[in-house]
Coordinates of C-alpha atoms in Angstrom, one line a residue:
Chain A
M1 CA -23.7 4.4 17.7
N2 CA -24.2 3.9 14.0
S3 CA -24.5 7.5 13.1
L4 CA -21.8 8.4 15.6
T5 CA -19.5 6.1 13.7
I6 CA -20.2 7.7 10.4
V7 CA -19.7 11.2 11.9
W8 CA -16.4 10.0 13.5
I9 CA -15.1 8.8 10.1
A10 CA -16.1 11.9 8.2
L11 CA -15.0 14.4 10.9
P12 CA -11.2 14.4 10.2
F13 CA -11.7 15.0 6.5
F14 CA -14.1 17.8 7.2
L15 CA -11.9 19.4 9.8
G16 CA -8.9 18.9 7.5
F17 CA -10.5 21.3 5.0
V18 CA -11.7 23.7 7.6
V19 CA -8.1 24.2 8.7
Y20 CA -7.5 25.7 5.2
L21 CA -10.4 28.1 5.7
I22 CA -9.5 29.1 9.3
P23 CA -5.7 28.7 9.5
R24 CA -5.6 30.3 12.9
L25 CA -7.3 27.3 14.5
D26 CA -5.0 24.7 13.0
R27 CA -3.4 23.1 16.1
Y28 CA -6.6 23.3 18.1
L29 CA -8.6 21.5 15.4
A30 CA -5.8 18.9 15.1
L31 CA -5.9 18.3 18.8
A32 CA -9.7 18.1 18.8
T33 CA -9.6 15.4 16.1
G34 CA -7.2 13.3 18.1
L35 CA -9.4 13.8 21.2
A36 CA -12.6 12.8 19.3
S37 CA -10.9 9.6 18.1
A38 CA -9.7 8.8 21.6
T39 CA -13.2 9.2 23.0
Y40 CA -14.6 7.1 20.2
A41 CA -12.1 4.3 20.9
L42 CA -13.0 4.3 24.6
L43 CA -16.7 4.1 23.6
L44 CA -15.8 1.0 21.5
F45 CA -14.2 -0.7 24.5
L46 CA -17.4 -0.1 26.5
A47 CA -19.7 -1.3 23.8
A48 CA -21.0 -4.8 24.5
S49 CA -20.9 -6.3 21.0
P50 CA -18.9 -5.5 17.9
L51 CA -20.5 -3.0 15.6
R52 CA -21.0 -4.2 12.0
L53 CA -22.2 -1.7 9.4
Q54 CA -23.1 -2.6 5.9
L55 CA -23.7 0.4 3.7
L56 CA -25.6 -0.4 0.5
D57 CA -25.6 -4.1 -0.5
Q58 CA -23.1 -6.9 -0.3
F59 CA -20.8 -5.0 -2.8
G60 CA -21.0 -1.8 -0.8
V61 CA -18.9 -0.5 2.1
T62 CA -18.7 -2.7 5.2
L63 CA -17.3 -1.5 8.5
L64 CA -16.5 -3.6 11.5
L65 CA -15.6 -2.0 14.8
D66 CA -14.7 -4.0 17.9
S67 CA -12.1 -3.8 20.6
L68 CA -9.3 -4.9 18.2
S69 CA -10.0 -1.8 16.0
G70 CA -10.4 0.1 19.2
Y71 CA -6.8 -0.5 20.2
F72 CA -5.6 0.6 16.8
I73 CA -7.8 3.7 16.8
L74 CA -6.6 4.7 20.3
T75 CA -3.0 4.3 19.1
N76 CA -3.6 6.6 16.2
A77 CA -5.4 9.1 18.4
L78 CA -2.7 9.3 21.1
V79 CA 0.2 9.4 18.6
T80 CA -1.5 12.2 16.7
M81 CA -2.2 14.2 19.9
A82 CA 1.4 13.8 21.0
V83 CA 2.7 14.9 17.6
V84 CA 0.5 18.0 17.7
L85 CA 1.6 18.9 21.2
Y86 CA 5.2 18.4 20.1
C87 CA 4.8 20.8 17.2
W88 CA 2.6 23.3 19.2
S89 CA 5.1 26.1 19.4
S90 CA 7.0 25.3 16.2
D91 CA 6.5 27.4 13.1
K92 CA 4.6 24.7 11.2
T93 CA 2.0 26.1 8.8
A94 CA -1.6 25.3 8.6
F95 CA -0.8 23.0 5.6
F96 CA 1.2 20.7 8.0
Y97 CA -1.7 20.4 10.4
A98 CA -4.3 19.9 7.6
Q99 CA -2.2 17.0 6.2
L100 CA -1.8 15.6 9.7
I101 CA -5.6 15.6 10.3
I102 CA -6.3 14.0 6.9
L103 CA -3.6 11.4 7.5
H104 CA -5.2 10.7 10.9
G105 CA -8.6 10.3 9.3
S106 CA -7.5 8.0 6.5
V107 CA -5.6 5.8 8.9
N108 CA -8.8 5.7 11.1
A109 CA -10.8 4.7 8.0
A110 CA -8.4 1.9 7.3
F111 CA -8.9 0.6 10.8
A112 CA -12.7 0.6 10.5
C113 CA -13.4 -1.0 7.1
T114 CA -13.5 -4.6 6.2
D115 CA -13.8 -4.4 2.4
F116 CA -11.0 -4.1 -0.1
I117 CA -12.1 -1.0 -1.9
S118 CA -12.6 1.2 1.1
L119 CA -9.3 -0.1 2.3
Y120 CA -7.7 0.8 -1.0
V121 CA -9.0 4.3 -0.8
A122 CA -7.9 4.7 2.8
L123 CA -4.4 3.4 2.1
E124 CA -3.9 5.6 -0.9
V125 CA -5.1 8.7 0.9
S126 CA -2.8 7.9 3.8
G127 CA 0.0 7.4 1.3
I128 CA -0.5 10.9 -0.3
A129 CA -0.9 12.7 3.0
A130 CA 2.2 10.9 4.4
S131 CA 4.3 11.8 1.5
L132 CA 3.2 15.4 1.6
L133 CA 4.3 15.4 5.3
I134 CA 7.6 13.8 4.5
A135 CA 8.2 16.4 1.8
Y136 CA 7.3 19.3 4.1
P137 CA 10.8 20.7 4.5
R138 CA 11.0 21.0 0.7
T139 CA 14.7 19.9 0.5
D140 CA 15.8 17.7 -2.3
R141 CA 16.4 14.8 0.0
S142 CA 12.9 15.0 1.6
I143 CA 11.3 15.3 -1.8
W144 CA 13.2 12.2 -3.1
V145 CA 12.2 10.2 0.1
A146 CA 8.6 11.2 -0.3
L147 CA 8.6 10.4 -4.0
R148 CA 10.2 7.0 -3.4
Y149 CA 7.6 6.2 -0.7
L150 CA 4.7 7.2 -2.9
F151 CA 6.1 5.3 -5.9
V152 CA 6.7 2.0 -4.0
S153 CA 3.3 2.1 -2.2
N154 CA 1.4 3.0 -5.4
T155 CA 3.0 0.2 -7.4
A156 CA 2.2 -2.2 -4.6
M157 CA -1.4 -1.0 -4.5
L158 CA -1.8 -1.6 -8.3
F159 CA -1.1 -5.3 -7.7
Y160 CA -3.5 -5.2 -4.8
L161 CA -6.2 -3.8 -7.1
V162 CA -5.8 -6.7 -9.5
G163 CA -6.1 -9.0 -6.5
A164 CA -9.3 -7.2 -5.3
V165 CA -11.1 -7.7 -8.6
L166 CA -10.2 -11.4 -8.7
V167 CA -11.8 -11.7 -5.3
Y168 CA -14.9 -9.9 -6.6
Q169 CA -14.9 -12.2 -9.7
S170 CA -15.1 -15.3 -7.6
S171 CA -17.5 -14.3 -4.9
H172 CA -19.2 -11.1 -6.1
T173 CA -18.2 -9.1 -3.0
F174 CA -15.3 -7.0 -2.0
S175 CA -15.6 -7.9 1.6
F176 CA -12.7 -9.6 3.5
V177 CA -14.7 -12.9 3.9
G178 CA -14.6 -13.2 0.1
L179 CA -11.0 -14.3 0.6
R180 CA -12.3 -17.7 1.5
Q181 CA -13.3 -18.6 -2.0
A182 CA -10.7 -16.5 -3.7
P183 CA -8.2 -18.1 -6.1
P184 CA -4.5 -18.3 -4.8
E185 CA -3.3 -15.6 -7.2
A186 CA -5.8 -13.2 -5.7
L187 CA -4.5 -13.9 -2.2
A188 CA -0.9 -13.5 -3.3
L189 CA -1.6 -10.2 -5.0
I190 CA -3.6 -8.7 -2.1
F191 CA -1.1 -9.8 0.5
M192 CA 1.8 -8.5 -1.5
G193 CA 0.2 -5.1 -1.6
L194 CA -0.5 -5.1 2.1
L195 CA 2.9 -6.4 3.1
V196 CA 4.6 -3.7 1.1
K197 CA 2.3 -1.0 2.5
G198 CA 2.8 -2.3 6.1
G199 CA 6.6 -2.6 5.7
V200 CA 6.6 -6.3 6.4
F201 CA 9.3 -8.8 5.7
V202 CA 11.5 -8.5 2.6
S203 CA 9.3 -6.2 0.7
G204 CA 9.2 -3.7 3.6
L205 CA 12.8 -2.4 3.2
W206 CA 11.6 1.0 2.0
L207 CA 10.7 1.7 5.6
P208 CA 14.0 2.4 7.3
L209 CA 15.1 5.2 5.0
T210 CA 11.7 6.8 4.9
H211 CA 11.2 6.7 8.6
S212 CA 14.8 7.8 9.5
E213 CA 15.1 10.7 7.0
S214 CA 11.8 12.3 7.8
E215 CA 11.5 15.1 10.4
T216 CA 11.1 14.0 14.0
P217 CA 7.3 14.5 14.4
V218 CA 6.6 12.9 11.0
S219 CA 8.7 9.8 11.7
A220 CA 6.9 9.5 15.1
M221 CA 3.6 9.6 13.3
L222 CA 4.7 7.2 10.5
S223 CA 6.2 4.7 12.8
G224 CA 3.6 5.0 15.5
A225 CA 0.4 4.9 13.5
V226 CA 0.6 4.9 9.7
V227 CA 2.4 1.6 9.1
K228 CA -0.2 -0.1 11.2
A229 CA -2.8 0.8 8.5
G230 CA -1.1 -1.8 6.3
V231 CA -0.8 -4.4 9.1
Y232 CA -4.3 -4.1 10.5
P233 CA -6.0 -5.6 7.5
L234 CA -3.6 -8.6 7.6
V235 CA -4.5 -9.1 11.3
R236 CA -8.2 -8.8 10.5
A237 CA -8.0 -11.2 7.6
A238 CA -6.3 -13.7 9.8
L239 CA -9.1 -13.5 12.3
E240 CA -11.9 -13.5 9.8
V241 CA -10.6 -16.4 7.6
E242 CA -8.9 -19.0 9.8
E243 CA -7.2 -20.7 6.9
L244 CA -4.9 -17.7 6.5
D245 CA -3.7 -17.6 10.1
P246 CA -0.6 -19.8 9.7
L247 CA 0.5 -17.8 6.6
I248 CA 0.2 -14.5 8.5
R249 CA 2.0 -15.9 11.6
S250 CA 4.9 -17.1 9.5
F251 CA 5.3 -13.7 8.0
G252 CA 5.2 -12.2 11.5
V253 CA 8.1 -14.4 12.6
G254 CA 10.2 -13.6 9.4
T255 CA 9.6 -9.9 9.9
A256 CA 10.5 -9.9 13.6
L257 CA 13.8 -11.7 12.9
L258 CA 14.7 -9.6 9.8
G259 CA 14.1 -6.3 11.5
V260 CA 15.9 -7.1 14.7
A261 CA 18.9 -8.6 12.8
Y262 CA 19.4 -5.2 11.1
A263 CA 18.6 -3.2 14.3
V264 CA 21.3 -5.0 16.4
F265 CA 24.1 -3.8 14.0
E266 CA 22.8 -0.3 13.3
K267 CA 24.8 2.6 14.7
D268 CA 22.4 5.4 13.8
T269 CA 19.7 6.1 16.3
K270 CA 16.8 6.8 13.9
R271 CA 17.7 4.0 11.5
M272 CA 17.8 1.6 14.4
L273 CA 14.4 2.7 15.6
A274 CA 13.0 2.3 12.1
F275 CA 14.4 -1.2 11.7
H276 CA 13.0 -2.0 15.1
T277 CA 9.6 -0.9 13.9
V278 CA 9.9 -3.6 11.2
S279 CA 10.6 -6.1 13.8
Q280 CA 7.7 -5.0 16.1
L281 CA 5.3 -5.3 13.2
G282 CA 6.3 -8.9 13.1
F283 CA 5.3 -9.3 16.8
I284 CA 1.9 -7.9 16.0
L285 CA 1.4 -10.3 13.1
A286 CA 2.9 -13.3 15.0
A287 CA -0.1 -13.4 17.3
P288 CA -3.1 -11.8 15.4
E289 CA -5.7 -12.3 18.2
V290 CA -3.8 -10.1 20.7
G291 CA -2.2 -7.9 18.0
G292 CA -4.3 -4.9 19.1
F293 CA -2.8 -4.5 22.5
Y294 CA 0.7 -5.0 21.1
A295 CA 0.1 -2.3 18.5
L296 CA -1.0 0.2 21.1
T297 CA 2.1 -0.3 23.3
H298 CA 4.4 -0.2 20.3
G299 CA 2.7 2.9 18.8
L300 CA 3.1 4.8 22.1
V301 CA 6.7 3.7 22.8
K302 CA 8.0 4.1 19.3
S303 CA 6.6 7.6 18.8
A304 CA 8.1 8.5 22.2
L305 CA 11.4 7.1 21.2
F306 CA 11.4 9.0 17.9
L307 CA 10.6 12.3 19.6
I308 CA 13.4 11.6 22.1
A309 CA 15.9 10.7 19.3
G310 CA 15.1 14.0 17.6
S311 CA 16.1 15.8 20.8
L312 CA 19.4 14.1 21.2
P313 CA 22.5 16.1 20.3
S314 CA 23.6 13.6 17.6
R315 CA 22.2 10.7 15.6
S316 CA 25.3 8.6 15.7
L317 CA 25.4 6.2 18.7
K318 CA 29.2 6.4 18.7
D319 CA 29.2 10.2 19.2
L320 CA 26.5 9.9 21.9
Q321 CA 28.8 7.6 23.9
H322 CA 31.2 10.4 24.4
Q323 CA 28.7 13.2 24.8
P324 CA 26.6 13.0 28.0
I325 CA 22.9 13.7 27.4
D326 CA 20.5 15.6 29.7
A327 CA 19.5 13.4 32.7
R328 CA 15.8 14.0 32.3
I329 CA 15.9 13.0 28.6
W330 CA 18.0 10.0 29.5
L331 CA 15.3 9.0 32.1
A332 CA 12.5 9.2 29.5
L333 CA 14.7 7.3 27.0
A334 CA 15.4 4.6 29.6
V335 CA 11.6 4.3 30.5
A336 CA 10.7 3.8 26.8
S337 CA 13.6 1.4 26.2
F338 CA 12.6 -0.7 29.3
S339 CA 9.0 -0.9 28.1
I340 CA 9.9 -2.0 24.6
S341 CA 12.3 -4.7 26.1
G342 CA 9.4 -6.0 28.1
F343 CA 10.4 -4.9 31.6
P344 CA 7.6 -5.3 34.3
L345 CA 5.6 -2.3 35.5
L346 CA 5.3 -0.9 31.9
S347 CA 2.8 -2.0 29.4
G348 CA 5.4 -3.5 27.0
F349 CA 5.6 -6.3 29.6
G350 CA 1.9 -7.2 29.4
A351 CA 1.9 -7.0 25.6
K352 CA 5.0 -9.3 25.3
V353 CA 3.6 -11.8 27.8
L354 CA 0.2 -11.8 26.0
T355 CA 1.9 -12.3 22.6
M356 CA 4.2 -15.0 23.8
Q357 CA 1.3 -16.9 25.3
S358 CA -0.7 -17.0 22.1
L359 CA 2.2 -18.1 19.9
A360 CA 2.0 -21.5 18.1
S361 CA 4.6 -23.9 19.3
W362 CA 6.8 -23.6 16.1
Q363 CA 7.0 -19.8 16.6
V364 CA 8.3 -19.8 20.2
I365 CA 12.1 -20.1 19.6
A366 CA 12.2 -17.5 16.8
M367 CA 10.1 -15.0 18.8
N368 CA 12.2 -15.3 21.9
L369 CA 15.3 -14.8 19.7
A370 CA 13.7 -11.6 18.4
A371 CA 12.9 -10.5 22.0
L372 CA 16.6 -11.1 22.9
G373 CA 17.6 -8.9 19.9
T374 CA 15.2 -6.2 21.1
A375 CA 16.9 -6.2 24.5
I376 CA 20.4 -6.0 22.8
S377 CA 19.5 -3.2 20.6
F378 CA 17.9 -1.1 23.3
A379 CA 20.8 -1.7 25.7
K380 CA 22.6 0.7 23.3
F381 CA 20.2 3.4 24.5
I382 CA 20.1 2.5 28.2
F383 CA 23.8 2.5 28.6
L384 CA 24.3 6.0 27.1
P385 CA 26.0 8.3 29.6
S386 CA 23.8 11.0 31.2
G387 CA 24.6 14.2 32.9
G388 CA 24.8 16.9 30.2
E389 CA 22.5 19.9 29.7
Q390 CA 20.3 20.5 26.7
A391 CA 17.3 22.6 25.7
V392 CA 14.3 20.8 24.3
K393 CA 11.2 22.1 22.4
P394 CA 8.5 23.5 24.7
G395 CA 5.9 20.9 23.7
F396 CA 8.4 18.0 24.2
W397 CA 7.6 17.1 27.8
L398 CA 3.8 17.4 27.3
A399 CA 3.9 15.0 24.3
L400 CA 6.2 12.6 26.2
G401 CA 4.0 12.8 29.3
L402 CA 1.0 11.7 27.2
L403 CA 2.8 8.8 25.6
L404 CA 4.7 7.5 28.6
G405 CA 1.6 8.1 30.8
G406 CA -0.3 6.0 28.3
L407 CA 2.3 3.3 28.6
V408 CA 1.9 3.1 32.4
A409 CA -1.9 3.3 32.2
A410 CA -2.2 0.6 29.5
N411 CA -0.3 -1.6 31.9
L412 CA -3.6 -2.0 33.9
V413 CA -5.3 -3.6 30.9
Y414 CA -3.6 -7.0 31.5
I415 CA -2.9 -7.0 35.2
E416 CA -3.1 -10.8 35.3
A417 CA 0.3 -11.0 33.6
Y418 CA 2.1 -10.4 36.9
T419 CA 2.9 -14.0 38.0
V420 CA 6.4 -15.0 39.1
A421 CA 7.1 -17.2 36.0
N422 CA 6.0 -14.4 33.7
I423 CA 8.2 -11.8 35.4
I424 CA 11.3 -14.0 35.6
K425 CA 11.3 -14.8 31.8
P426 CA 11.6 -11.2 30.5
L427 CA 14.1 -10.3 33.2
A428 CA 16.2 -13.2 32.1
I429 CA 15.9 -12.2 28.4
I430 CA 16.9 -8.6 29.3
A431 CA 19.8 -9.7 31.4
A432 CA 21.0 -12.0 28.6
G433 CA 20.6 -9.2 26.1
W434 CA 22.7 -6.8 28.2
L435 CA 25.4 -9.4 28.8
L436 CA 25.6 -10.0 25.0
Y437 CA 25.7 -6.2 24.4
W438 CA 28.6 -5.7 26.8
L439 CA 30.6 -8.7 25.7
L440 CA 30.0 -8.6 22.0
F441 CA 27.9 -5.9 20.3
R442 CA 29.4 -2.9 22.0
R443 CA 32.7 -3.4 20.2
L444 CA 31.4 -4.9 17.0
T445 CA 31.3 -2.7 14.0
V446 CA 29.5 -4.4 11.1
K447 CA 28.2 -2.3 8.3
L448 CA 25.4 -4.1 6.6
P449 CA 25.1 -3.3 2.9
R450 CA 22.2 -1.1 1.9
L451 CA 21.9 -2.6 -1.6
L452 CA 18.4 -3.9 -1.0
E453 CA 17.2 -0.5 -0.1
Q454 CA 17.9 0.9 -3.5
F455 CA 14.8 1.9 -5.5
D456 CA 15.2 -0.7 -8.3
H457 CA 15.7 -3.5 -5.8
L458 CA 12.7 -2.4 -3.8
I459 CA 10.5 -2.8 -6.9
G460 CA 12.3 -6.0 -8.0
V461 CA 11.8 -7.6 -4.6
M462 CA 8.1 -7.1 -5.0
S463 CA 8.0 -9.5 -7.9
L464 CA 10.0 -12.0 -5.8
S465 CA 7.8 -11.8 -2.8
L466 CA 4.8 -12.2 -5.2
V467 CA 6.2 -15.5 -6.4
L468 CA 7.0 -16.5 -2.8
L469 CA 3.5 -15.7 -1.6
F470 CA 2.0 -17.6 -4.5
W471 CA 3.8 -20.7 -3.6
M472 CA 3.0 -20.3 0.1
V473 CA -0.7 -19.9 -0.7
L474 CA -0.7 -22.9 -3.0
A475 CA 1.1 -25.1 -0.4
Chain B
M1 CA -7.1 -13.6 -25.5
L2 CA -8.1 -10.1 -24.4
E3 CA -7.3 -11.0 -20.8
A4 CA -3.8 -12.1 -21.9
F5 CA -3.2 -8.7 -23.6
V6 CA -4.4 -6.8 -20.5
L7 CA -2.1 -8.8 -18.3
I8 CA 0.8 -8.3 -20.7
T9 CA 0.2 -4.5 -20.4
I10 CA 0.4 -4.7 -16.6
I11 CA 3.6 -6.7 -16.8
C12 CA 5.1 -4.5 -19.4
G13 CA 4.5 -1.5 -17.1
F14 CA 6.0 -3.3 -14.2
F15 CA 9.2 -4.2 -16.1
G16 CA 9.3 -0.6 -17.3
I17 CA 9.4 0.6 -13.7
I18 CA 12.3 -1.8 -13.0
F19 CA 14.4 -1.4 -16.2
K20 CA 14.0 2.2 -17.2
K21 CA 16.9 4.3 -15.9
N22 CA 15.1 7.7 -16.1
L23 CA 12.8 8.7 -13.2
L24 CA 10.3 10.3 -15.6
M25 CA 10.1 7.1 -17.7
K26 CA 9.6 5.1 -14.6
I27 CA 6.5 7.2 -13.7
I28 CA 5.2 6.8 -17.3
S29 CA 5.7 3.0 -16.9
M30 CA 3.7 3.1 -13.8
D31 CA 0.9 4.9 -15.7
V32 CA 1.0 2.1 -18.3
M33 CA 0.7 -0.4 -15.5
S34 CA -2.3 1.4 -14.0
T35 CA -3.9 1.6 -17.5
G36 CA -3.6 -2.2 -17.6
V37 CA -5.3 -2.5 -14.2
V38 CA -8.1 -0.3 -15.2
A39 CA -8.6 -2.3 -18.4
Y40 CA -8.7 -5.5 -16.4
Y41 CA -11.6 -4.1 -14.3
V42 CA -13.5 -3.2 -17.4
L43 CA -12.9 -6.6 -18.8
I44 CA -14.2 -8.4 -15.7
A45 CA -17.2 -6.1 -15.7
A46 CA -18.0 -7.1 -19.2
R47 CA -18.1 -10.8 -18.4
S48 CA -21.8 -10.8 -17.9
G49 CA -22.6 -8.6 -20.9
L50 CA -21.8 -5.5 -22.8
F51 CA -24.8 -3.3 -22.3
T52 CA -24.5 -0.2 -20.2
P53 CA -26.4 -0.9 -17.0
I54 CA -29.1 1.8 -17.2
L55 CA -32.4 0.7 -15.9
A56 CA -35.0 1.0 -18.7
D57 CA -38.0 -0.8 -20.0
F58 CA -36.4 -3.3 -22.4
S59 CA -39.0 -6.0 -21.8
A60 CA -41.4 -4.5 -24.3
A61 CA -38.9 -4.5 -27.1
S62 CA -37.6 -8.0 -26.7
P63 CA -39.6 -10.0 -24.3
A64 CA -37.9 -13.3 -25.1
S65 CA -34.2 -12.5 -24.4
P66 CA -33.2 -10.6 -21.2
V67 CA -30.6 -7.9 -21.8
A68 CA -27.0 -8.9 -21.0
Y69 CA -26.0 -6.0 -18.8
A70 CA -22.4 -5.2 -17.9
D71 CA -21.7 -5.5 -14.1
P72 CA -21.7 -1.9 -12.8
V73 CA -19.8 -2.5 -9.6
P74 CA -16.2 -2.9 -10.9
Q75 CA -16.7 0.0 -13.2
A76 CA -17.9 2.2 -10.3
V77 CA -15.0 1.1 -8.2
I78 CA -12.3 1.6 -10.8
L79 CA -13.5 5.2 -11.4
T80 CA -12.3 6.0 -7.8
A81 CA -9.0 4.2 -8.5
I82 CA -8.5 6.2 -11.7
V83 CA -9.0 9.5 -9.9
I84 CA -6.6 8.5 -7.1
G85 CA -4.1 7.2 -9.7
F86 CA -4.0 10.4 -11.7
S87 CA -3.7 12.6 -8.6
I88 CA -0.8 10.5 -7.4
Q89 CA 0.8 10.8 -10.8
A90 CA 0.4 14.6 -10.7
L91 CA 2.0 14.8 -7.3
M92 CA 4.9 12.6 -8.4
L93 CA 5.5 14.7 -11.5
V94 CA 5.6 17.8 -9.3
G95 CA 8.2 16.1 -7.2
V96 CA 10.2 15.2 -10.3
M97 CA 10.1 18.8 -11.5
K98 CA 11.6 19.9 -8.2
L99 CA 14.2 17.2 -8.3
S100 CA 15.2 18.1 -11.9
H101 CA 16.7 21.5 -10.7
D102 CA 19.6 19.7 -9.1
N103 CA 19.6 16.5 -11.1
P104 CA 18.9 17.6 -14.6
T105 CA 19.3 14.1 -16.2
L106 CA 16.9 12.5 -13.7
E107 CA 18.9 9.2 -13.8
I108 CA 17.7 7.2 -10.9
S109 CA 21.2 6.1 -9.8
Q110 CA 22.3 9.8 -9.8
V111 CA 19.3 11.0 -7.9
E112 CA 19.7 8.2 -5.4
L113 CA 23.4 8.9 -4.9
N114 CA 22.8 12.6 -4.3
N115 CA 20.0 12.1 -1.9
T116 CA 20.7 9.2 0.3
P117 CA 23.0 9.5 3.3

């Protein structure tokens, strides 16, 4: 298993360069990378004990692979495969697939490592590959969005690096367990970097514009897999160092509420999905010990939703209400929306129940409020009129079949969730959400200011969140 | 003292990113900031001593005092970060070159106005 792990980590980077040498094989190689990761994740679930690898000494690379990382890796694999299938008959060049494979590999590496420097390298590589994918259309707007993304994430990672060396100074190791003896300023700096990278809470407001202005397959990849590379280390840190658990949970709650508060008022499909990603990352952080399963269901459903949103005739929800969409697309949209609202028979239900059960008592009200907001925002999709006719890309149904099939299959992971009390609660939340939607939110037009999404404010908020984190760690 | 200067460099770079209006100047500010971070790593590596950590037979020369080696780990680590930092810088400058065709002044407010929906 040890050498298999090393081969699995190195494979995407190797194949990414092979694509340049043999451009004709591009999509096959990309699909093969995804398949390899999916197989490896399944092997991880079957393995009896977590795999710990320490290369070199205590200051070297440390890897930890268990079922938690297995969920994240499986998410990444399925999303990548779906994106490749979606792009199969498009005219994307080998460059696109090469960047996709390298992005997949770097996100995998972030899910495997438990030391700050390997994580830094993995996150920076994923940032570069992601921004190249965003800039793929080469329009001015896409270049600006990519540049903004790279700038924000690189500035955050500089703070993170300072934090990492402070951890090293206090415990002579870069491993996550070094956080225990680390001074508060090191914790604040590292968490600030990861919060920005993962798009969490106030410092994560770069995410909506980036995810909504990218091309459809790229936004699916970013929202489904790449943001989780920033969230996973936070989850892992909460599990390895118990003292940090309340801090991470409180950020989870804040993020869930912030994202949903924006999503409820948003009238643009892709922006709503992006804000909703922010809120769902909060759900992952709110209950770190079950975050893996939640990440899997969210990754599947969100990339499916982005692929569907890219096939709708318009991005404005107002236009879509007067323009019937294809019945089959509507069905797929409804299945995905039901899953994310936590409707039984789909894996979103199991994930929500599991998360709600592992919440601390002070989180319960806020998280139920966030779940209600989810139901409200997805009622906008469910009540769209159907009946029109539309052509979709040839790979669309294959990709959706993979993602939605995964949603139904993942349902079996937590079959014990199906008790009467568990089923009634989400149904009540969904009913309340729909009621609120019909009575209130359907007619409401509130335009929230986008001031905080401006570049200068994004950077400025970083310093504020640094101060906030510092006080939270000291407290 | 040295540590204070290094931290001031980092903060100066950060304020440059916020307060400079020109996109190119913002990128240069980011470079200043990353220079500060690199210097901080070197400073921490030099806590235990200043000698280059090359294994050699020093015991014959001065048997009484052991050689105060610098810590090699932060230096090795920051090499990676330098390479990543400069490749990101290069990529960003290419992006700025492309943007400057349609936004010749590269004022951030102008670029943002033209390119956000």
